[in-house]
PDB file of C-alpha atoms in Angstrom:
ATOM      1  CA  UNK A   1       0.474  -2.714 -19.747  1.00 72.00           C
ATOM      2  CA  UNK A   2       2.755  -1.999 -17.461  1.00 83.00           C
ATOM      3  CA  UNK A   3       2.441  -1.459 -13.333  1.00 88.00           C
ATOM      4  CA  UNK A   4       4.567   0.644 -12.055  1.00 91.00           C
ATOM      5  CA  UNK A   5       5.284   2.559  -8.578  1.00 92.00           C
ATOM      6  CA  UNK A   6       7.176   6.031  -7.971  1.00 92.00           C
ATOM      7  CA  UNK A   7       9.184   6.229  -4.671  1.00 92.00           C
ATOM      8  CA  UNK A   8       9.727   9.133  -3.941  1.00 89.00           C
ATOM      9  CA  UNK A   9       9.448  11.650  -1.207  1.00 86.00           C
ATOM     10  CA  UNK A  10      10.009  15.574  -3.413  1.00 85.00           C
ATOM     11  CA  UNK A  11       5.959  15.821  -4.727  1.00 86.00           C
ATOM     12  CA  UNK A  12       7.393  17.546  -7.910  1.00 86.00           C
ATOM     13  CA  UNK A  13      10.066  15.533  -8.556  1.00 85.00           C
ATOM     14  CA  UNK A  14       7.234  12.973  -8.626  1.00 86.00           C
ATOM     15  CA  UNK A  15       5.202  14.240 -10.298  1.00 87.00           C
ATOM     16  CA  UNK A  16       7.700  15.316 -13.094  1.00 86.00           C
ATOM     17  CA  UNK A  17       9.036  11.546 -13.407  1.00 85.00           C
ATOM     18  CA  UNK A  18       5.644  10.301 -14.140  1.00 87.00           C
ATOM     19  CA  UNK A  19       4.669  12.227 -16.604  1.00 87.00           C
ATOM     20  CA  UNK A  20       7.924  12.679 -18.914  1.00 83.00           C
ATOM     21  CA  UNK A  21       7.740   8.656 -18.627  1.00 83.00           C
ATOM     22  CA  UNK A  22       4.607   8.633 -19.690  1.00 81.00           C
ATOM     23  CA  UNK A  23       3.099   6.036 -21.876  1.00 78.00           C
ATOM     24  CA  UNK A  24       0.794   3.938 -23.385  1.00 75.00           C
ATOM     25  CA  UNK A  25       2.424   1.027 -21.604  1.00 78.00           C
ATOM     26  CA  UNK A  26       3.343   2.569 -18.225  1.00 85.00           C
ATOM     27  CA  UNK A  27       0.509   3.421 -15.431  1.00 87.00           C
ATOM     28  CA  UNK A  28       1.861   4.920 -12.377  1.00 89.00           C
ATOM     29  CA  UNK A  29       1.084   4.950  -8.940  1.00 91.00           C
ATOM     30  CA  UNK A  30       3.136   7.916  -6.793  1.00 92.00           C
ATOM     31  CA  UNK A  31       3.589   6.903  -2.751  1.00 92.00           C
ATOM     32  CA  UNK A  32       5.470   9.578  -0.240  1.00 90.00           C
ATOM     33  CA  UNK A  33       5.949   6.719   1.600  1.00 90.00           C
ATOM     34  CA  UNK A  34       7.084   3.539   2.807  1.00 91.00           C
ATOM     35  CA  UNK A  35       4.549   3.195   4.792  1.00 91.00           C
ATOM     36  CA  UNK A  36       1.646   4.232   1.584  1.00 92.00           C
ATOM     37  CA  UNK A  37       4.380   1.969  -1.149  1.00 91.00           C
ATOM     38  CA  UNK A  38       3.767  -0.971   1.836  1.00 92.00           C
ATOM     39  CA  UNK A  39      -0.330  -0.197   1.723  1.00 91.00           C
ATOM     40  CA  UNK A  40      -0.676  -0.131  -1.974  1.00 90.00           C
ATOM     41  CA  UNK A  41       1.659  -3.654  -2.294  1.00 88.00           C
ATOM     42  CA  UNK A  42      -0.310  -5.134   0.342  1.00 85.00           C
ATOM     43  CA  UNK A  43      -3.674  -4.518  -2.592  1.00 80.00           C
ATOM     44  CA  UNK A  44      -2.702  -3.623  -6.070  1.00 81.00           C
ATOM     45  CA  UNK A  45       0.038  -5.982  -8.650  1.00 81.00           C
ATOM     46  CA  UNK A  46       3.344  -4.107  -9.507  1.00 88.00           C
ATOM     47  CA  UNK A  47       5.986  -4.689 -12.935  1.00 87.00           C
ATOM     48  CA  UNK A  48       8.595  -2.870 -11.575  1.00 90.00           C
ATOM     49  CA  UNK A  49       8.921  -0.404  -8.291  1.00 93.00           C
ATOM     50  CA  UNK A  50      10.892   2.797  -8.850  1.00 92.00           C
ATOM     51  CA  UNK A  51      12.540   3.735  -4.960  1.00 91.00           C
ATOM     52  CA  UNK A  52      14.753   7.112  -3.672  1.00 89.00           C
ATOM     53  CA  UNK A  53      17.035   5.594  -1.318  1.00 85.00           C
ATOM     54  CA  UNK A  54      16.131   9.091   1.743  1.00 82.00           C
ATOM     55  CA  UNK A  55      12.654   8.586   2.121  1.00 83.00           C
ATOM     56  CA  UNK A  56      11.455  10.293   5.345  1.00 80.00           C
ATOM     57  CA  UNK A  57       9.945   7.107   7.502  1.00 80.00           C
ATOM     58  CA  UNK A  58      12.124   4.104   6.031  1.00 82.00           C
ATOM     59  CA  UNK A  59      15.518   3.929   4.662  1.00 83.00           C
ATOM     60  CA  UNK A  60      14.506   2.754   0.612  1.00 85.00           C
ATOM     61  CA  UNK A  61      18.228   0.113   1.094  1.00 87.00           C
ATOM     62  CA  UNK A  62      15.803  -1.398   4.469  1.00 89.00           C
ATOM     63  CA  UNK A  63      12.265  -1.652   2.485  1.00 91.00           C
ATOM     64  CA  UNK A  64      14.532  -3.286  -0.689  1.00 91.00           C
ATOM     65  CA  UNK A  65      15.363  -5.386   1.820  1.00 90.00           C
ATOM     66  CA  UNK A  66      12.177  -6.184   2.832  1.00 90.00           C
ATOM     67  CA  UNK A  67      10.348  -6.904  -0.123  1.00 90.00           C
ATOM     68  CA  UNK A  68      12.526  -9.062  -1.634  1.00 86.00           C
ATOM     69  CA  UNK A  69      12.031 -11.499   1.256  1.00 84.00           C
ATOM     70  CA  UNK A  70       7.987 -11.735  -0.143  1.00 80.00           C
ATOM     71  CA  UNK A  71       8.045 -10.627  -3.860  1.00 81.00           C
ATOM     72  CA  UNK A  72      10.658 -11.404  -6.903  1.00 79.00           C
ATOM     73  CA  UNK A  73       9.116  -8.133  -8.589  1.00 85.00           C
ATOM     74  CA  UNK A  74      11.986  -5.768 -10.390  1.00 88.00           C
ATOM     75  CA  UNK A  75      13.758  -2.558  -7.931  1.00 91.00           C
ATOM     76  CA  UNK A  76      15.127   0.313  -9.746  1.00 90.00           C
ATOM     77  CA  UNK A  77      16.393   2.261  -6.750  1.00 88.00           C
ATOM     78  CA  UNK A  78      16.930   5.965  -7.002  1.00 86.00           C
ATOM     79  CA  UNK A  79      19.162   7.695  -5.049  1.00 80.00           C
ATOM     80  CA  UNK A  80      21.215  11.348  -5.339  1.00 73.00           C
ATOM     81  CA  UNK A  81      23.868   9.469  -3.390  1.00 66.00           C
ATOM     82  CA  UNK A  82      27.112   8.306  -6.481  1.00 63.00           C
ATOM     83  CA  UNK A  83      29.444   6.212  -4.230  1.00 67.00           C
ATOM     84  CA  UNK A  84      29.758   2.440  -4.367  1.00 68.00           C
ATOM     85  CA  UNK A  85      29.161   1.673  -1.556  1.00 71.00           C
ATOM     86  CA  UNK A  86      25.894   2.457  -1.861  1.00 70.00           C
ATOM     87  CA  UNK A  87      25.660   1.124  -4.868  1.00 74.00           C
ATOM     88  CA  UNK A  88      27.377  -2.172  -3.814  1.00 77.00           C
ATOM     89  CA  UNK A  89      24.321  -2.104   0.028  1.00 76.00           C
ATOM     90  CA  UNK A  90      21.737  -1.279  -3.089  1.00 77.00           C
ATOM     91  CA  UNK A  91      21.798  -3.884  -4.664  1.00 81.00           C
ATOM     92  CA  UNK A  92      22.538  -6.782  -1.567  1.00 83.00           C
ATOM     93  CA  UNK A  93      19.466  -5.191  -0.475  1.00 85.00           C
ATOM     94  CA  UNK A  94      18.085  -6.976  -4.009  1.00 86.00           C
ATOM     95  CA  UNK A  95      17.905  -4.182  -6.241  1.00 87.00           C
ATOM     96  CA  UNK A  96      19.026  -4.844  -9.531  1.00 86.00           C
ATOM     97  CA  UNK A  97      19.084  -1.504 -10.501  1.00 86.00           C
ATOM     98  CA  UNK A  98      20.310   1.504  -9.417  1.00 84.00           C
ATOM     99  CA  UNK A  99      20.288   5.416 -10.953  1.00 85.00           C
ATOM    100  CA  UNK A 100      21.516   8.111  -9.234  1.00 82.00           C
ATOM    101  CA  UNK A 101      20.556  11.725  -9.420  1.00 79.00           C
ATOM    102  CA  UNK A 102      20.076  13.928 -12.449  1.00 78.00           C
ATOM    103  CA  UNK A 103      19.240  11.889 -14.144  1.00 79.00           C
ATOM    104  CA  UNK A 104      17.594  11.442 -17.743  1.00 81.00           C
ATOM    105  CA  UNK A 105      14.513  10.262 -18.544  1.00 81.00           C
ATOM    106  CA  UNK A 106      14.840   8.866 -21.631  1.00 84.00           C
ATOM    107  CA  UNK A 107      17.964   6.550 -19.370  1.00 82.00           C
ATOM    108  CA  UNK A 108      15.392   5.864 -16.489  1.00 85.00           C
ATOM    109  CA  UNK A 109      12.547   4.848 -19.340  1.00 85.00           C
ATOM    110  CA  UNK A 110      15.497   2.723 -21.587  1.00 85.00           C
ATOM    111  CA  UNK A 111      16.521   0.981 -17.780  1.00 85.00           C
ATOM    112  CA  UNK A 112      12.422   0.850 -17.430  1.00 87.00           C
ATOM    113  CA  UNK A 113      11.939  -1.524 -20.362  1.00 85.00           C
ATOM    114  CA  UNK A 114      15.772  -3.442 -20.277  1.00 82.00           C
ATOM    115  CA  UNK A 115      15.166  -4.802 -16.866  1.00 83.00           C
ATOM    116  CA  UNK A 116      11.054  -5.243 -18.175  1.00 82.00           C
ATOM    117  CA  UNK A 117      11.586  -7.863 -20.795  1.00 76.00           C
ATOM    118  CA  UNK A 118      15.745  -9.199 -19.270  1.00 71.00           C
ATOM    119  CA  UNK A 119      13.543 -10.329 -15.481  1.00 59.00           C
ATOM    120  CA  UNK A 120      10.370 -11.427 -17.043  1.00 54.00           C
ATOM    121  CA  UNK A 121       9.407 -14.359 -14.946  1.00 49.00           C
ATOM    122  CA  UNK A 122       8.620 -16.949 -17.382  1.00 50.00           C
ATOM    123  CA  UNK A 123       4.562 -17.412 -17.666  1.00 58.00           C
ATOM    124  CA  UNK A 124       3.418 -20.026 -15.317  1.00 68.00           C
ATOM    125  CA  UNK A 125       0.730 -22.055 -16.840  1.00 79.00           C
ATOM    126  CA  UNK A 126      -0.439 -24.609 -13.987  1.00 87.00           C
ATOM    127  CA  UNK A 127      -3.035 -23.827 -11.090  1.00 90.00           C
ATOM    128  CA  UNK A 128      -2.703 -26.630  -8.438  1.00 91.00           C
ATOM    129  CA  UNK A 129      -4.915 -26.016  -5.642  1.00 91.00           C
ATOM    130  CA  UNK A 130      -7.927 -28.069  -4.470  1.00 91.00           C
ATOM    131  CA  UNK A 131     -10.572 -28.103  -5.684  1.00 94.00           C
ATOM    132  CA  UNK A 132      -9.205 -26.913  -8.847  1.00 95.00           C
ATOM    133  CA  UNK A 133      -6.805 -27.478 -11.737  1.00 93.00           C
ATOM    134  CA  UNK A 134      -6.348 -25.683 -14.424  1.00 94.00           C
ATOM    135  CA  UNK A 135      -3.688 -26.347 -17.175  1.00 91.00           C
ATOM    136  CA  UNK A 136      -3.656 -22.437 -19.329  1.00 86.00           C
ATOM    137  CA  UNK A 137      -0.999 -24.231 -21.841  1.00 82.00           C
ATOM    138  CA  UNK A 138      -3.733 -27.436 -22.922  1.00 85.00           C
ATOM    139  CA  UNK A 139      -6.640 -25.928 -22.045  1.00 88.00           C
ATOM    140  CA  UNK A 140      -8.175 -27.517 -19.434  1.00 91.00           C
ATOM    141  CA  UNK A 141     -10.118 -27.013 -16.117  1.00 94.00           C
ATOM    142  CA  UNK A 142     -11.499 -28.935 -13.847  1.00 95.00           C
ATOM    143  CA  UNK A 143     -12.830 -28.431 -11.380  1.00 94.00           C
ATOM    144  CA  UNK A 144     -13.030 -31.789  -8.805  1.00 93.00           C
ATOM    145  CA  UNK A 145     -11.756 -34.552 -11.434  1.00 92.00           C
ATOM    146  CA  UNK A 146     -14.226 -33.031 -13.603  1.00 94.00           C
ATOM    147  CA  UNK A 147     -14.173 -31.435 -16.567  1.00 94.00           C
ATOM    148  CA  UNK A 148     -14.776 -27.290 -17.564  1.00 94.00           C
ATOM    149  CA  UNK A 149     -15.686 -25.696 -20.754  1.00 93.00           C
ATOM    150  CA  UNK A 150     -13.609 -21.810 -20.282  1.00 91.00           C
ATOM    151  CA  UNK A 151     -14.249 -19.183 -23.537  1.00 89.00           C
ATOM    152  CA  UNK A 152     -11.402 -17.175 -24.384  1.00 86.00           C
ATOM    153  CA  UNK A 153     -12.217 -14.620 -22.541  1.00 88.00           C
ATOM    154  CA  UNK A 154     -13.051 -16.277 -19.713  1.00 91.00           C
ATOM    155  CA  UNK A 155      -9.545 -18.001 -19.619  1.00 91.00           C
ATOM    156  CA  UNK A 156      -7.621 -15.092 -19.858  1.00 88.00           C
ATOM    157  CA  UNK A 157      -9.813 -14.058 -16.814  1.00 91.00           C
ATOM    158  CA  UNK A 158      -9.030 -16.615 -14.600  1.00 93.00           C
ATOM    159  CA  UNK A 159      -5.673 -16.766 -15.081  1.00 91.00           C
ATOM    160  CA  UNK A 160      -4.375 -13.158 -14.037  1.00 89.00           C
ATOM    161  CA  UNK A 161      -6.867 -13.593 -11.484  1.00 92.00           C
ATOM    162  CA  UNK A 162      -5.221 -17.020  -9.721  1.00 92.00           C
ATOM    163  CA  UNK A 163      -2.187 -16.090 -10.226  1.00 88.00           C
ATOM    164  CA  UNK A 164      -2.187 -12.903  -8.720  1.00 87.00           C
ATOM    165  CA  UNK A 165      -4.320 -15.233  -5.196  1.00 86.00           C
ATOM    166  CA  UNK A 166      -5.169 -13.039  -2.303  1.00 87.00           C
ATOM    167  CA  UNK A 167      -4.359  -9.542  -4.304  1.00 86.00           C
ATOM    168  CA  UNK A 168      -6.954  -7.281  -5.428  1.00 87.00           C
ATOM    169  CA  UNK A 169      -6.797  -6.359  -9.253  1.00 88.00           C
ATOM    170  CA  UNK A 170      -9.269  -3.270 -10.628  1.00 86.00           C
ATOM    171  CA  UNK A 171     -11.428  -3.312 -13.351  1.00 84.00           C
ATOM    172  CA  UNK A 172      -8.664  -1.333 -15.183  1.00 82.00           C
ATOM    173  CA  UNK A 173      -6.013  -4.231 -15.213  1.00 82.00           C
ATOM    174  CA  UNK A 174      -8.413  -7.293 -16.179  1.00 85.00           C
ATOM    175  CA  UNK A 175      -9.521  -4.689 -19.142  1.00 82.00           C
ATOM    176  CA  UNK A 176      -6.563  -4.048 -20.059  1.00 77.00           C
ATOM    177  CA  UNK A 177      -5.009  -8.223 -20.004  1.00 76.00           C
ATOM    178  CA  UNK A 178      -8.296  -9.261 -20.910  1.00 78.00           C
ATOM    179  CA  UNK A 179      -9.072  -6.292 -24.079  1.00 73.00           C
ATOM    180  CA  UNK A 180      -4.592  -5.860 -25.102  1.00 59.00           C
ATOM    181  CA  UNK A 181      -6.095  -4.446 -28.690  1.00 53.00           C
ATOM    182  CA  UNK A 182      -7.664  -1.238 -26.854  1.00 49.00           C
ATOM    183  CA  UNK A 183     -11.139  -1.908 -23.880  1.00 45.00           C
ATOM    184  CA  UNK A 184     -12.488   1.988 -25.946  1.00 47.00           C
ATOM    185  CA  UNK A 185     -15.193  -0.385 -27.368  1.00 45.00           C
ATOM    186  CA  UNK A 186     -15.168  -3.196 -24.816  1.00 52.00           C
ATOM    187  CA  UNK A 187     -19.312  -2.993 -24.203  1.00 58.00           C
ATOM    188  CA  UNK A 188     -19.250  -1.623 -20.160  1.00 60.00           C
ATOM    189  CA  UNK A 189     -20.527  -4.387 -18.970  1.00 80.00           C
ATOM    190  CA  UNK A 190     -18.125  -6.707 -20.710  1.00 83.00           C
ATOM    191  CA  UNK A 191     -15.872  -7.547 -17.639  1.00 87.00           C
ATOM    192  CA  UNK A 192     -18.654  -8.195 -15.910  1.00 89.00           C
ATOM    193  CA  UNK A 193     -20.503 -10.966 -17.894  1.00 90.00           C
ATOM    194  CA  UNK A 194     -17.186 -12.803 -17.767  1.00 91.00           C
ATOM    195  CA  UNK A 195     -17.669 -12.547 -14.119  1.00 93.00           C
ATOM    196  CA  UNK A 196     -20.875 -13.935 -13.843  1.00 93.00           C
ATOM    197  CA  UNK A 197     -19.581 -16.616 -16.160  1.00 93.00           C
ATOM    198  CA  UNK A 198     -16.594 -17.499 -14.501  1.00 95.00           C
ATOM    199  CA  UNK A 199     -18.884 -17.748 -11.024  1.00 96.00           C
ATOM    200  CA  UNK A 200     -21.527 -19.555 -12.580  1.00 95.00           C
ATOM    201  CA  UNK A 201     -19.479 -22.658 -13.481  1.00 96.00           C
ATOM    202  CA  UNK A 202     -16.121 -22.828 -10.726  1.00 96.00           C
ATOM    203  CA  UNK A 203     -19.203 -21.324  -7.721  1.00 95.00           C
ATOM    204  CA  UNK A 204     -21.016 -23.749  -5.732  1.00 93.00           C
ATOM    205  CA  UNK A 205     -23.321 -20.212  -5.012  1.00 93.00           C
ATOM    206  CA  UNK A 206     -22.263 -18.150  -7.769  1.00 93.00           C
ATOM    207  CA  UNK A 207     -24.479 -15.377  -6.156  1.00 92.00           C
ATOM    208  CA  UNK A 208     -22.529 -16.322  -2.560  1.00 93.00           C
ATOM    209  CA  UNK A 209     -18.853 -16.862  -4.189  1.00 94.00           C
ATOM    210  CA  UNK A 210     -16.501 -18.403  -2.142  1.00 94.00           C
ATOM    211  CA  UNK A 211     -13.625 -18.229  -4.772  1.00 96.00           C
ATOM    212  CA  UNK A 212     -13.948 -14.785  -7.344  1.00 96.00           C
ATOM    213  CA  UNK A 213     -14.813 -12.006  -4.371  1.00 94.00           C
ATOM    214  CA  UNK A 214     -15.601  -8.518  -5.574  1.00 93.00           C
ATOM    215  CA  UNK A 215     -14.108  -5.929  -3.665  1.00 90.00           C
ATOM    216  CA  UNK A 216     -16.582  -3.300  -3.800  1.00 89.00           C
ATOM    217  CA  UNK A 217     -14.964  -0.036  -5.189  1.00 85.00           C
ATOM    218  CA  UNK A 218     -11.378  -1.245  -6.353  1.00 86.00           C
ATOM    219  CA  UNK A 219     -12.037  -4.114  -7.995  1.00 90.00           C
ATOM    220  CA  UNK A 220     -11.736  -8.223  -7.605  1.00 93.00           C
ATOM    221  CA  UNK A 221      -9.857 -10.793  -5.750  1.00 93.00           C
ATOM    222  CA  UNK A 222      -8.797 -14.840  -6.132  1.00 94.00           C
ATOM    223  CA  UNK A 223      -9.477 -16.307  -2.860  1.00 92.00           C
ATOM    224  CA  UNK A 224      -8.768 -20.150  -2.124  1.00 86.00           C
ATOM    225  CA  UNK A 225      -8.064 -20.975   0.928  1.00 71.00           C
ATOM    226  CA  UNK A 226      -8.139 -24.920   0.867  1.00 58.00           C
TER     227      UNK A 226
END
């Protein structure tokens, strides 16, 4: 599943884009202002951003530049202007692609897929931050130098948590990642059980977790301040 933000102040156009691009591989979050989009970026991890250039509060160019200072997330700028200088400006602000309105949703979908393939980062496999050392490629996990045995399900939950440190991951995203073949046959408490087992193995006090935090009403977050 790829999580995509659409930042577009024209609500009708944003809704039309979401419906036209709807796909089993895409999940959309729609924002109408830069303020809302910035808040969403702090609370969720996205795989790609579709940013309109002409926005009511802040220019899409400026927002793109701000994002690029902290993130390498793929960005496609959307604008009604087809001027060469605007295209150059967008790319210089850090955008990966640029599409002018009106556009075909088939073309936009193809550009999204191509960009996700091209910019897909090499999967990280090592997490080394005291007191932990996790090697997902060799399936070796240590806390304070002591080996920890993790099931495949526990490894997958841990992987998504630690490589999104400080970000809230919804139950839906964790379920889609861990049980990628489909969640319809997964018991409702399967994720909760996996989280509990991880806490039993990684936390000093599982009932008062220091690392795997529950963000009530939202999901879970990995936090390691050391």
